[in-house]
Structure formats: structure tokens, C-alpha cells
XYZ file of C-alpha atoms in Angstrom:
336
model
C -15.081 -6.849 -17.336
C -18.200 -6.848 -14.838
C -16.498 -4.741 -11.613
C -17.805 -4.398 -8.388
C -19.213 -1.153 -7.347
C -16.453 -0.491 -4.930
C -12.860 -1.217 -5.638
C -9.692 -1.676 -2.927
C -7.083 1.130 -3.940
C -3.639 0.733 -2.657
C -1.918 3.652 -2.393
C -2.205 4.181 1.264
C -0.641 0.800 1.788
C 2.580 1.744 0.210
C 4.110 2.619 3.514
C 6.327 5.701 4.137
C 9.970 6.079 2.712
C 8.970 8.388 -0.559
C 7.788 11.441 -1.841
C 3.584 10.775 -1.367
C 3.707 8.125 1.028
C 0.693 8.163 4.052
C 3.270 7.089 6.452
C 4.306 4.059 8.486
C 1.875 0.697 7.469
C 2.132 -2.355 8.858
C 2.749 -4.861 5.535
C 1.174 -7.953 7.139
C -2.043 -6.083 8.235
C -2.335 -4.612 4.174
C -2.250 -7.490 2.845
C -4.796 -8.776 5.523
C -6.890 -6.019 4.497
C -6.701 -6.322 0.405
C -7.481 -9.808 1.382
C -10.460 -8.951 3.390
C -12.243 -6.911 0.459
C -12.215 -9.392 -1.662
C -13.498 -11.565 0.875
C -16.611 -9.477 1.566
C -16.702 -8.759 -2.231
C -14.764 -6.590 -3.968
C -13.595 -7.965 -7.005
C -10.400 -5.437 -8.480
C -7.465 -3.783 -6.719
C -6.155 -0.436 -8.239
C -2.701 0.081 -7.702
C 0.753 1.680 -9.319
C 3.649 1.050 -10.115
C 4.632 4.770 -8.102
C 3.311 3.577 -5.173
C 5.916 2.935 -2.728
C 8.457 2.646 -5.183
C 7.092 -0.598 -6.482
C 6.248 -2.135 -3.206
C 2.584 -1.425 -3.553
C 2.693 -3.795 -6.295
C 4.876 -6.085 -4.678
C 1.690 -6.458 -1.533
C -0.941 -6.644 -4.173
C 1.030 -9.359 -6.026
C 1.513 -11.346 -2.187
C -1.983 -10.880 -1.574
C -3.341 -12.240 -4.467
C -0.782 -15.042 -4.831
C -2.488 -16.682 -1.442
C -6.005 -16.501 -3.182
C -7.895 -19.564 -5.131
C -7.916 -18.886 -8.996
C -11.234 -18.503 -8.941
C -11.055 -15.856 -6.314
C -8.327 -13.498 -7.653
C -9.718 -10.560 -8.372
C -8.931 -7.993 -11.163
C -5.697 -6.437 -11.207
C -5.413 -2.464 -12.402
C -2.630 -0.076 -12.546
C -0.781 2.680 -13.890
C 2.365 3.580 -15.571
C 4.084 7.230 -16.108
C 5.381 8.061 -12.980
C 9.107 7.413 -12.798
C 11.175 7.999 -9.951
C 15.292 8.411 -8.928
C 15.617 4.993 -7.121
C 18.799 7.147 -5.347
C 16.597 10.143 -4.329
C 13.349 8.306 -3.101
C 11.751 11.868 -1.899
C 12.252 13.642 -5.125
C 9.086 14.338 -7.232
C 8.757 11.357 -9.747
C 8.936 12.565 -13.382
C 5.813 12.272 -15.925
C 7.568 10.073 -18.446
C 5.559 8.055 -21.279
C 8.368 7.738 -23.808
C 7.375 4.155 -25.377
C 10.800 2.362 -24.341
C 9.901 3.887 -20.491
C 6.621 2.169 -20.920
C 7.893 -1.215 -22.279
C 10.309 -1.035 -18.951
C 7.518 -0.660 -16.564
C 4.919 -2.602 -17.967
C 7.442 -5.645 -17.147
C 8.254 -4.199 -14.146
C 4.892 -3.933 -13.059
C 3.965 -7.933 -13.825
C 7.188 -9.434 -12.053
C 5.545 -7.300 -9.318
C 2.264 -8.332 -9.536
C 3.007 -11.572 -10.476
C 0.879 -12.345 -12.978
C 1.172 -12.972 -17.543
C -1.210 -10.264 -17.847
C -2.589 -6.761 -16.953
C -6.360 -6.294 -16.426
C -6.191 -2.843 -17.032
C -3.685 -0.480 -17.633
C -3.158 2.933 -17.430
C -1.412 6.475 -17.967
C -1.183 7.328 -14.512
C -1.002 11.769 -15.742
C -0.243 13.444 -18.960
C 3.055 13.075 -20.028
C 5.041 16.815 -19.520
C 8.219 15.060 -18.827
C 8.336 16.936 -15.807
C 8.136 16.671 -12.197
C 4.682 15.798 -10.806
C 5.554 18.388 -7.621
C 2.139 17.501 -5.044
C 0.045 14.524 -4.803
C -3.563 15.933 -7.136
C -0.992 17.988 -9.024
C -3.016 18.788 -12.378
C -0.830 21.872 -13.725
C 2.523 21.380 -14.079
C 4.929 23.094 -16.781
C 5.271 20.853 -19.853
C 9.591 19.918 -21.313
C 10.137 20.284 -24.947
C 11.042 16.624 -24.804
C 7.271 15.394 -23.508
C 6.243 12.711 -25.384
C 3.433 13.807 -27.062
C -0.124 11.735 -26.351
C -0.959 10.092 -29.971
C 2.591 8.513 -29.522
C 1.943 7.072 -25.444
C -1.091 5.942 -26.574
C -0.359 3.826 -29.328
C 1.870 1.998 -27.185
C -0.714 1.724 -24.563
C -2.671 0.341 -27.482
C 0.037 -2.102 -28.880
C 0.701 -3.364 -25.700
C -3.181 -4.311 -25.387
C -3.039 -6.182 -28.724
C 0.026 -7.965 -28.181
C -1.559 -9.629 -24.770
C 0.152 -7.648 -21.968
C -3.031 -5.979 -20.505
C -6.518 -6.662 -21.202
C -7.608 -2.926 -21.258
C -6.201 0.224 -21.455
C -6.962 3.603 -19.635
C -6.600 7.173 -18.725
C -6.482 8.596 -15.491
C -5.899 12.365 -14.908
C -6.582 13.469 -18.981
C -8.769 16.289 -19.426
C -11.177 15.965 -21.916
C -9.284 17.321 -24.944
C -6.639 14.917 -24.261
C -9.388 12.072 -23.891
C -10.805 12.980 -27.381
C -7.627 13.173 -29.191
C -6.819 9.499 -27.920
C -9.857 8.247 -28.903
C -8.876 9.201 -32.444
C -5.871 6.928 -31.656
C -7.624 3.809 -30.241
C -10.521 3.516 -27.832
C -10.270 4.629 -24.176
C -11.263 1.695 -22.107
C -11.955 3.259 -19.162
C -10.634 6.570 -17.089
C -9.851 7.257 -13.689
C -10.665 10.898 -12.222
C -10.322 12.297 -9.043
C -14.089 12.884 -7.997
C -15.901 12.912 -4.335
C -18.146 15.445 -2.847
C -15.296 17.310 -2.053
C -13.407 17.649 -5.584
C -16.423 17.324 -8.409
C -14.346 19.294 -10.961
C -14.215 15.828 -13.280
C -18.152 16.502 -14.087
C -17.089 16.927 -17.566
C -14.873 14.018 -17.935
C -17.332 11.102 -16.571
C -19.756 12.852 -19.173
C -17.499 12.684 -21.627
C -16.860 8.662 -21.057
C -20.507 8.154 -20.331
C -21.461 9.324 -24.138
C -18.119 7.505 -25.646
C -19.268 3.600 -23.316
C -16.068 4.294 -21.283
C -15.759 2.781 -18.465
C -15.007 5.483 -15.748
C -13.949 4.322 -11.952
C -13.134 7.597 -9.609
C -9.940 7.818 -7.202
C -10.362 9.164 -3.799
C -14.459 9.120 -3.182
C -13.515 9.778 0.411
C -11.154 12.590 -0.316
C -8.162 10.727 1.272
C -10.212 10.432 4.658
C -11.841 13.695 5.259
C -15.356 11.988 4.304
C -15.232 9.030 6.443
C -17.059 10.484 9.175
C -13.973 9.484 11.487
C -12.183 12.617 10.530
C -11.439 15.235 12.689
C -9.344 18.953 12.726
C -7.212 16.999 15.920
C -6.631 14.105 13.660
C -5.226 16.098 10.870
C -3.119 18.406 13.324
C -0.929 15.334 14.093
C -0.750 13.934 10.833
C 3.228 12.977 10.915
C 5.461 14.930 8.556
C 5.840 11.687 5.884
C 2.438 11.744 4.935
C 1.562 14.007 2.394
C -1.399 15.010 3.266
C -0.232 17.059 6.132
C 0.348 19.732 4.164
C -2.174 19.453 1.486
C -4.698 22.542 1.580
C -7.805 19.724 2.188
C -6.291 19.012 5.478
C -5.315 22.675 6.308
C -7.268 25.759 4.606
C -10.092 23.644 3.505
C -10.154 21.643 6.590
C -13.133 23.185 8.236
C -15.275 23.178 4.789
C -14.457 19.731 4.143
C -15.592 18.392 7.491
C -18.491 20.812 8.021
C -19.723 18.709 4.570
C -18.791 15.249 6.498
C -20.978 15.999 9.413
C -23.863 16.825 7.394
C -23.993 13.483 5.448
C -24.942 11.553 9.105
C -28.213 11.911 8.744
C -28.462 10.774 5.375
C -26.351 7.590 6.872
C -28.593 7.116 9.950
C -31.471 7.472 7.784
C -30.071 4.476 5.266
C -28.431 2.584 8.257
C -25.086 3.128 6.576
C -22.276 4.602 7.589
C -21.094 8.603 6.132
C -18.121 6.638 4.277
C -20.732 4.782 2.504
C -22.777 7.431 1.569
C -20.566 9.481 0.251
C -19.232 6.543 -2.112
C -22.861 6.512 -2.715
C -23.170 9.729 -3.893
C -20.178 9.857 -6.147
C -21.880 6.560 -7.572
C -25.224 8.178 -8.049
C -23.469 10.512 -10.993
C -24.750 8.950 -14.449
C -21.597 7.293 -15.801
C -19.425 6.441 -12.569
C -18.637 2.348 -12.849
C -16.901 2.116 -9.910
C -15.015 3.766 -7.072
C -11.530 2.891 -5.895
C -11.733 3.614 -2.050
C -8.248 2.573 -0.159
C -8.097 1.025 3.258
C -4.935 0.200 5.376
C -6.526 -2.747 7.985
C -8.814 -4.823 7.518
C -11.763 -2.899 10.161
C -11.144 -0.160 7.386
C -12.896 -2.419 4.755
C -15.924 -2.931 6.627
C -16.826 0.890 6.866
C -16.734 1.398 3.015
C -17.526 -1.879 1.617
C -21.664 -1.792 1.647
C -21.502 1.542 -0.439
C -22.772 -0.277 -3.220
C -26.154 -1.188 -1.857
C -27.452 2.180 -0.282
C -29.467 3.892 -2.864
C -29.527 7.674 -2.405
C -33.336 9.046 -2.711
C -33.804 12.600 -4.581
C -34.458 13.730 -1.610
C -31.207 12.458 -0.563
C -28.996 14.046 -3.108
C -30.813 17.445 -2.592
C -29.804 17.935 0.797
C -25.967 16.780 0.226
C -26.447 19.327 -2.479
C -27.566 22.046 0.263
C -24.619 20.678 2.404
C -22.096 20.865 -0.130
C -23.006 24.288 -0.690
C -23.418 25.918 2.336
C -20.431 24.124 3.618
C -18.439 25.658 0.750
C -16.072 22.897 0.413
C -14.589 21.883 -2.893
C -15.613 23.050 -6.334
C -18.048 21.977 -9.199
C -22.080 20.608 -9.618
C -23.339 19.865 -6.497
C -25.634 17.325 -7.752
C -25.867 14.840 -10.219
């Protein structure tokens, strides 16, 4: 599959009403705005089936149903996360027993509605426990976790019976990565990775020496590198969207947008905006296919969607590096 640089995530868009929504949305102006980014170019949307409860799905599916064949784009999402439909709040579960799987693989096209998946994937390591925070990596593992060889042979047989075109990982450390590739090949993987967080340095080079496809989640770090952001903003972030209490919007707060502010003169320098260079930037890393950056309205798209084109000089990356550094935010390399 040839992917645009930038791809339209959909989690924001879910709305409120669960445990990681990002608060009230307006459903007519999210499907506007998936419909806008693939107007100006953005070929994929990466979604799942957690989101919302199923209605992020159920907007991706609407949006794309209005479109031309020949300009529906890709369709990508995850499966793993399973929730109490009678306790919408309560953490979903990590669950990749196969049967689970088979459940919300249909699920997930009825949604969408479309015969087939373009790529599919294990939203987290099966524990079968509670995924407690949105970024949770840790997480205590239940003797009845379904072990990965077994959830990713299914992934697998689902790929050769037709279901999805490709198959993925998205949160798997590299030891889990490797032991799946023993099982069948790992299409692609999506990591958390941005200026901000660039602790998944080891799994892009992992996929880069394996020709794994690798497309990052939150290159903006859910807003704070937008250049918009700002310490008032976050204080009245409303008590349904998680982020409110996530330590990037509180301890880390001043780090994160002490980082922000230095990447505008890299943008006024590349007549971009700081959204788009720091998409650029996580781009830059050898290995990185593409970058899933979400959007709620349309006007949204427009400040992300040239990311692709600006070209970030050596000189460029060296003084983010400086930034990221003397800022302190985050943890990892600091360059590419």
C-alpha cells in the first residue's frame, strides 16, 4: 500500500460518553473534517474499534460512504480493547482470545462498512487486564492472557482468509515484535512517537531492518505541539477528556510547551506552521512511513496537512535537538 505521509486519526472524534474520550464533538463537523483530509490529500484514516464505543467507526464508515470509489481512502484499525457496554467509563479490558477477535473483526466492518480491512491491528499486548490510562504501557498481566503466538495467528488467518489486507502491531515492544515475526510477518506497527515521547527509537529500528511498515500515533502529543497550546488551555480542559489529568498536560506541562515554542523558528524559517514541523521531525527518523495526526474540524486539517513537504535541514534537527534537551521534556534520542 503506497500511504500518504500524513494520516487522519480518529480518536479525538469519538466524542465524550467513555473512559478516554476528548470530550463533547460535534459529529457533522468530524465527518466534515475526515472528509476534508482526504480532500487536500490524505489517503488512510486510523481508527478503533475502542474509540467511542464503536462510534468512531461508525463516522469513519459515514464519511467514507459519501466519497467516489476512486476517492476512498485506506481504512486502518485496531482490535483488543473490549469494553462493558453497561459500564461505558470502566477501563476496557486487553482481550485477544481468537473467538474475541473473530467478534470484533465483524464488528468493526458492519461499522466501517466495507468487505474488507486495509490494515488491521492489535491495538496493546494482550494481559487480559484492564488498560487503566490512555499511553498505559505497564499493566499487570491475568493467568488467562492469551498468549501472543496464539493472537497472532489469528491476526494472520484472518489476513489469508480475505478479511484485512494487512496485519499490524501497535504498542509491542520489541521482544514481542520478534517473537511474532517467527509467527507470520508484521506488516506494519504503530508506536507512540513525537518529540515529546521518543522512547519507540528501538521499535521503528527494529521495523526499519525487518521492511515493516511503521506509522506513529500522536506526532503532536495529543495537542501540546501544535503551537496553539497553552498552560490556560489545559487548565480548563473539562473533566471528560482524559487528558486533563494526564502528567503531559500537568507536571510536564511547562517542559512540553517550552519545546513547542522553540520549534517557531524552525516553522517561520520553512514557512510552515510548528504542527507541521514537528510531524516533520518525527518523519525525519529513518524508518517512520507515516504519521497518524487527529483533527476534530475541518480548519484543524489545514494546520497539519503540509507536514509532508517541509524538509528539515541538519541544521534543523540540531537545534530541535538543543530544544528538546534543554527544555527537558519527554524521554529518549533527541535526534534522528
Amino acid at each position: 500500500m503506497n500511504i500518504s505521509s500524513v494520516g487522519f486519526g480518529s480518536w479525538a472524534v469519538a466524542g465524550s460518553g467513555w473512559r478516554f474520550g476528548w470530550g463533547a464533538t460535534d459529529d457533522a463537523e468530524s465527518v466534515a473534517a475526515i472528509r476534508h483530509a482526504v480532500e487536500s490529500g490524505v489517503n488512510w484514516i486510523d481508527t478503533a474499534a475502542v474509540y467511542g464505543l464503536g462510534h468512531s467507526e461508525e463516522l469513519v464508515g459515514k464519511a467514507v460512504a459519501g466519497l467516489p470509489e476512486a476517492d476512498r481512502p485506506l481504512l486502518f484499525t485496531k482490535a483488543g480493547l473490549v469494553w462493558d457496554p453497561d459500564d461505558p467509563q470502566a477501563p476496557p479490558r486487553r482481550i485477544m482470545k481468537p473467538a474475541s477477535v473473530r467478534r470484533e473483526v465483524e464488528d468493526s466492518l458492519r461499522r466501517l462498512g466495507v468487505e474488507r480491512i486495509d490494515l488491521y491491528q492489535v491495538h496493546w499486548p494482550d494481559t487480559g487486564e484492564s488498560l487503566e490510562y490512555a499511553g498505559d504501557g505497564g499493566g499487570a498481566v491475568s493467568p488467562n492472557a492469551t498468549p501472543l503466538e496464539e493472537y497472532w495467528q489469528v491476526m494472520a488467518d484472518l489476513k489469508a482468509e480475505g478479511k484485512v489486507r494487512a496485519i499490524g502491531l501497535s504498542n509491542h515492544p520489541p521482544a514481542l515484535l520478534e517473537a511474532a515475526e517467527k509467527v507470520a510477518h508484521v506488516d506494519a506497527i504503530q508506536p507512540p512517537f513525537s518529540a515529546v515521547n521518543r522512547s519507540a527509537a528501538a521499535e521503528i529500528a527494529w521495523a526499519r531492518d525487518r521492511g515493516t511498515g511503521v506509522i506513529v500515533y500522536s506526532p503532536l502529543q495529543s495537542g501540546l505541539l501544535t503551537g496553539a497550546f497553552t498552560a490556560e488551555r489545559a487548565a480548563e480542559l473539562p473533566p471528560d477528556d482524559w487528558r486533563a489529568a494526564h502528567a503531559d498536560f500537568t507536571t510536564g506541562l511547562k517542559a512540553n510547551l517550552r519545546l513547542a515554542g522553540a520549534l517557531r523558528p524552525v516553522a517561520a524559517r520553512h514557512g510552515a506552521t510548528v504542527a507541521e514541523v514537528a510531524i516533520a521531525w518525527v518523519l525525519a527518523w529513518p524508518g517512520v512511513t507515516g504519521a497518524i495526526v487527529g483533527a476534530r474540524r475541518a480548519a484543524q486539517v489545514d494546520g497539519w496537512v503540509g507536514a509532508g513537504a517541509v524538509e528539515l535541514t541538519s541544521a534543523d534537527l540540531d537545534e530541535i535537538a538543543a530544544a528538546i534537551t534543554d527544555s527537558g521534556a519527554g524521554t529518549g534520542p533527541a535526534r534522528p
